Amino acid sequence: MALLLVLFLGGCLNIHTDRAYDKAYELTRQSQWVPTYIETAHFTLKSYRSPQRSTTDLPLIVYIEGDGSAWIDINRIAPDPTPQEPFMLSVALQDTTFDAVYIARPCQYVINEGKGVNCQYALWTDGRFNEVVIADMNEAIDKALKQKARRNVILVGGSGGATVAMLVAARRNDVKGIVSLAGLLNHKSWTNHHGITPLGQSLDTGRTIYSKITTIPQIHVMAQDDTIIPNALSINEINKMKKIVRAQILYRVEPDMDHDCCWGTYWGKYHQPILKSLTQTGVGS
């Protein structure tokens, strides 16, 4: 009976994982975005590139996926971190204006494809913002810039992808803007708020990182009903950044939305004014 239960649970997990891959396939099947892989020092990262749309003097918009499926439940780590709902992929596909690239986090959308080299549970649990993760995401952006023949980037991170965007931006000199959507800005305050285990193998944001990115124009968009990353936590971090220098950091709280709903629709409506305010003047509006 125990063996049958294990086999049943394993089958259920495979079904859920297959569905996660299928959702991304269906979402992108009729788009003109090109699926590809970016090889970095330690990982094969799944990526999608938009069609060529604008002149090469504009920044490349880089969409960074959230944390995906880290846990099945409170006691079980997910065997594959691929998002059950493709949060930032659905956001990226709404960008019909700019040259853009979507980059999944390490081990998302690749394990089932036999490309999950070096994938370990820590990479989507307490080490999700580890040095090797940030270094390889940074390398992937370098390669995306080369592929698109661009010199500058605007980083758009959703949920935990916002932390990646901030940590990456702190080690680059070509970031013209940071946008977060339901973004996690400080994982220490987040784990403390929820009373969950700290991300002990992850790099921290905080004052050292903030001092390196507060000269970069930023727009942080939050959802009024977000209970996963409460607005108060994010606003507190934004206020910390503003105290370091006179920063161009704006935020807005959108009504009738939560952590999961409805960011693709929102981005389809507002991505042009948000990104144009950064590409044209470097100042959000």
PDB file of N, CA, C and O in Angstrom, residues 170-203:
ATOM      1  N   ALA A 170      22.648  45.864  -9.175  1.00  0.00           N
ATOM      2  CA  ALA A 170      23.706  46.378  -8.306  1.00  0.00           C
ATOM      3  C   ALA A 170      25.102  46.080  -8.839  1.00  0.00           C
ATOM      4  O   ALA A 170      26.075  46.713  -8.428  1.00  0.00           O
ATOM      5  N   ARG A 171      25.221  45.127  -9.778  1.00  0.00           N
ATOM      6  CA  ARG A 171      26.537  44.788 -10.320  1.00  0.00           C
ATOM      7  C   ARG A 171      26.679  45.168 -11.793  1.00  0.00           C
ATOM      8  O   ARG A 171      27.612  44.736 -12.456  1.00  0.00           O
ATOM      9  N   ARG A 172      25.752  45.982 -12.298  1.00  0.00           N
ATOM     10  CA  ARG A 172      25.828  46.425 -13.695  1.00  0.00           C
ATOM     11  C   ARG A 172      25.871  47.947 -13.773  1.00  0.00           C
ATOM     12  O   ARG A 172      25.458  48.635 -12.840  1.00  0.00           O
ATOM     13  N   ASN A 173      26.326  48.463 -14.906  1.00  0.00           N
ATOM     14  CA  ASN A 173      26.324  49.911 -15.136  1.00  0.00           C
ATOM     15  C   ASN A 173      25.502  50.291 -16.357  1.00  0.00           C
ATOM     16  O   ASN A 173      25.631  51.402 -16.867  1.00  0.00           O
ATOM     17  N   ASP A 174      24.650  49.369 -16.823  1.00  0.00           N
ATOM     18  CA  ASP A 174      23.865  49.614 -18.040  1.00  0.00           C
ATOM     19  C   ASP A 174      22.362  49.509 -17.794  1.00  0.00           C
ATOM     20  O   ASP A 174      21.582  49.390 -18.735  1.00  0.00           O
ATOM     21  N   VAL A 175      21.951  49.552 -16.525  1.00  0.00           N
ATOM     22  CA  VAL A 175      20.534  49.416 -16.193  1.00  0.00           C
ATOM     23  C   VAL A 175      19.892  50.802 -16.170  1.00  0.00           C
ATOM     24  O   VAL A 175      20.258  51.657 -15.362  1.00  0.00           O
ATOM     25  N   LYS A 176      18.934  51.016 -17.059  1.00  0.00           N
ATOM     26  CA  LYS A 176      18.273  52.316 -17.186  1.00  0.00           C
ATOM     27  C   LYS A 176      16.968  52.400 -16.407  1.00  0.00           C
ATOM     28  O   LYS A 176      16.377  53.478 -16.310  1.00  0.00           O
ATOM     29  N   GLY A 177      16.527  51.297 -15.845  1.00  0.00           N
ATOM     30  CA  GLY A 177      15.306  51.333 -15.054  1.00  0.00           C
ATOM     31  C   GLY A 177      15.020  49.969 -14.454  1.00  0.00           C
ATOM     32  O   GLY A 177      15.450  48.932 -14.976  1.00  0.00           O
ATOM     33  N   ILE A 178      14.321  49.970 -13.324  1.00  0.00           N
ATOM     34  CA  ILE A 178      13.863  48.748 -12.671  1.00  0.00           C
ATOM     35  C   ILE A 178      12.364  48.873 -12.449  1.00  0.00           C
ATOM     36  O   ILE A 178      11.886  49.883 -11.939  1.00  0.00           O
ATOM     37  N   VAL A 179      11.630  47.838 -12.831  1.00  0.00           N
ATOM     38  CA  VAL A 179      10.193  47.783 -12.578  1.00  0.00           C
ATOM     39  C   VAL A 179       9.913  46.498 -11.807  1.00  0.00           C
ATOM     40  O   VAL A 179      10.398  45.423 -12.188  1.00  0.00           O
ATOM     41  N   SER A 180       9.146  46.590 -10.736  1.00  0.00           N
ATOM     42  CA  SER A 180       8.717  45.382 -10.032  1.00  0.00           C
ATOM     43  C   SER A 180       7.204  45.283 -10.066  1.00  0.00           C
ATOM     44  O   SER A 180       6.503  46.289  -9.980  1.00  0.00           O
ATOM     45  N   LEU A 181       6.717  44.069 -10.222  1.00  0.00           N
ATOM     46  CA  LEU A 181       5.280  43.771 -10.216  1.00  0.00           C
ATOM     47  C   LEU A 181       5.028  42.772  -9.092  1.00  0.00           C
ATOM     48  O   LEU A 181       5.543  41.651  -9.126  1.00  0.00           O
ATOM     49  N   ALA A 182       4.271  43.190  -8.085  1.00  0.00           N
ATOM     50  CA  ALA A 182       4.070  42.352  -6.893  1.00  0.00           C
ATOM     51  C   ALA A 182       5.425  41.867  -6.389  1.00  0.00           C
ATOM     52  O   ALA A 182       5.597  40.707  -6.033  1.00  0.00           O
ATOM     53  N   GLY A 183       6.385  42.777  -6.366  1.00  0.00           N
ATOM     54  CA  GLY A 183       7.774  42.402  -6.180  1.00  0.00           C
ATOM     55  C   GLY A 183       8.193  42.177  -4.734  1.00  0.00           C
ATOM     56  O   GLY A 183       7.762  42.878  -3.816  1.00  0.00           O
ATOM     57  N   LEU A 184       9.072  41.193  -4.565  1.00  0.00           N
ATOM     58  CA  LEU A 184       9.729  40.960  -3.283  1.00  0.00           C
ATOM     59  C   LEU A 184      10.995  41.801  -3.256  1.00  0.00           C
ATOM     60  O   LEU A 184      11.929  41.553  -4.017  1.00  0.00           O
ATOM     61  N   LEU A 185      11.039  42.791  -2.376  1.00  0.00           N
ATOM     62  CA  LEU A 185      12.172  43.712  -2.337  1.00  0.00           C
ATOM     63  C   LEU A 185      13.185  43.363  -1.260  1.00  0.00           C
ATOM     64  O   LEU A 185      14.353  43.742  -1.374  1.00  0.00           O
ATOM     65  N   ASN A 186      12.753  42.663  -0.226  1.00  0.00           N
ATOM     66  CA  ASN A 186      13.679  42.275   0.833  1.00  0.00           C
ATOM     67  C   ASN A 186      13.196  40.962   1.443  1.00  0.00           C
ATOM     68  O   ASN A 186      12.192  40.934   2.154  1.00  0.00           O
ATOM     69  N   HIS A 187      13.913  39.880   1.152  1.00  0.00           N
ATOM     70  CA  HIS A 187      13.417  38.570   1.589  1.00  0.00           C
ATOM     71  C   HIS A 187      13.548  38.360   3.094  1.00  0.00           C
ATOM     72  O   HIS A 187      12.815  37.564   3.686  1.00  0.00           O
ATOM     73  N   LYS A 188      14.463  39.079   3.756  1.00  0.00           N
ATOM     74  CA  LYS A 188      14.570  38.937   5.206  1.00  0.00           C
ATOM     75  C   LYS A 188      13.322  39.455   5.916  1.00  0.00           C
ATOM     76  O   LYS A 188      12.786  38.799   6.816  1.00  0.00           O
ATOM     77  N   SER A 189      12.868  40.640   5.514  1.00  0.00           N
ATOM     78  CA  SER A 189      11.660  41.181   6.142  1.00  0.00           C
ATOM     79  C   SER A 189      10.443  40.330   5.791  1.00  0.00           C
ATOM     80  O   SER A 189       9.512  40.200   6.594  1.00  0.00           O
ATOM     81  N   TRP A 190      10.464  39.721   4.621  1.00  0.00           N
ATOM     82  CA  TRP A 190       9.343  38.884   4.175  1.00  0.00           C
ATOM     83  C   TRP A 190       9.252  37.595   4.981  1.00  0.00           C
ATOM     84  O   TRP A 190       8.181  37.238   5.480  1.00  0.00           O
ATOM     85  N   THR A 191      10.377  36.877   5.134  1.00  0.00           N
ATOM     86  CA  THR A 191      10.348  35.642   5.919  1.00  0.00           C
ATOM     87  C   THR A 191      10.033  35.933   7.385  1.00  0.00           C
ATOM     88  O   THR A 191       9.338  35.167   8.048  1.00  0.00           O
ATOM     89  N   ASN A 192      10.535  37.059   7.886  1.00  0.00           N
ATOM     90  CA  ASN A 192      10.245  37.433   9.268  1.00  0.00           C
ATOM     91  C   ASN A 192       8.750  37.725   9.454  1.00  0.00           C
ATOM     92  O   ASN A 192       8.140  37.318  10.444  1.00  0.00           O
ATOM     93  N   HIS A 193       8.166  38.419   8.476  1.00  0.00           N
ATOM     94  CA  HIS A 193       6.735  38.757   8.553  1.00  0.00           C
ATOM     95  C   HIS A 193       5.873  37.500   8.603  1.00  0.00           C
ATOM     96  O   HIS A 193       4.918  37.425   9.383  1.00  0.00           O
ATOM     97  N   HIS A 194       6.212  36.512   7.774  1.00  0.00           N
ATOM     98  CA  HIS A 194       5.388  35.308   7.689  1.00  0.00           C
ATOM     99  C   HIS A 194       5.800  34.237   8.703  1.00  0.00           C
ATOM    100  O   HIS A 194       5.138  33.193   8.799  1.00  0.00           O
ATOM    101  N   GLY A 195       6.894  34.483   9.425  1.00  0.00           N
ATOM    102  CA  GLY A 195       7.351  33.505  10.396  1.00  0.00           C
ATOM    103  C   GLY A 195       7.825  32.214   9.768  1.00  0.00           C
ATOM    104  O   GLY A 195       7.619  31.119  10.313  1.00  0.00           O
ATOM    105  N   ILE A 196       8.495  32.318   8.617  1.00  0.00           N
ATOM    106  CA  ILE A 196       8.995  31.140   7.918  1.00  0.00           C
ATOM    107  C   ILE A 196      10.525  31.136   7.928  1.00  0.00           C
ATOM    108  O   ILE A 196      11.153  32.131   8.275  1.00  0.00           O
ATOM    109  N   THR A 197      11.097  30.013   7.548  1.00  0.00           N
ATOM    110  CA  THR A 197      12.546  29.845   7.612  1.00  0.00           C
ATOM    111  C   THR A 197      13.248  30.864   6.720  1.00  0.00           C
ATOM    112  O   THR A 197      12.890  31.014   5.541  1.00  0.00           O
ATOM    113  N   PRO A 198      14.251  31.570   7.252  1.00  0.00           N
ATOM    114  CA  PRO A 198      14.997  32.534   6.430  1.00  0.00           C
ATOM    115  C   PRO A 198      15.681  31.847   5.248  1.00  0.00           C
ATOM    116  O   PRO A 198      15.998  30.648   5.296  1.00  0.00           O
ATOM    117  N   LEU A 199      15.922  32.615   4.200  1.00  0.00           N
ATOM    118  CA  LEU A 199      16.608  32.094   3.004  1.00  0.00           C
ATOM    119  C   LEU A 199      18.111  32.203   3.238  1.00  0.00           C
ATOM    120  O   LEU A 199      18.792  33.078   2.707  1.00  0.00           O
ATOM    121  N   GLY A 200      18.623  31.287   4.042  1.00  0.00           N
ATOM    122  CA  GLY A 200      19.976  31.390   4.565  1.00  0.00           C
ATOM    123  C   GLY A 200      21.081  31.318   3.538  1.00  0.00           C
ATOM    124  O   GLY A 200      22.195  31.792   3.792  1.00  0.00           O
ATOM    125  N   GLN A 201      20.832  30.700   2.370  1.00  0.00           N
ATOM    126  CA  GLN A 201      21.867  30.590   1.347  1.00  0.00           C
ATOM    127  C   GLN A 201      21.731  31.671   0.271  1.00  0.00           C
ATOM    128  O   GLN A 201      22.388  31.594  -0.768  1.00  0.00           O
ATOM    129  N   SER A 202      20.896  32.667   0.542  1.00  0.00           N
ATOM    130  CA  SER A 202      20.632  33.714  -0.448  1.00  0.00           C
ATOM    131  C   SER A 202      21.356  35.006  -0.122  1.00  0.00           C
ATOM    132  O   SER A 202      21.596  35.323   1.050  1.00  0.00           O
ATOM    133  N   LEU A 203      21.693  35.759  -1.176  1.00  0.00           N
ATOM    134  CA  LEU A 203      22.232  37.102  -1.005  1.00  0.00           C
ATOM    135  C   LEU A 203      21.119  38.026  -0.519  1.00  0.00           C
ATOM    136  O   LEU A 203      19.947  37.831  -0.843  1.00  0.00           O
TER     137      LEU A 203
END
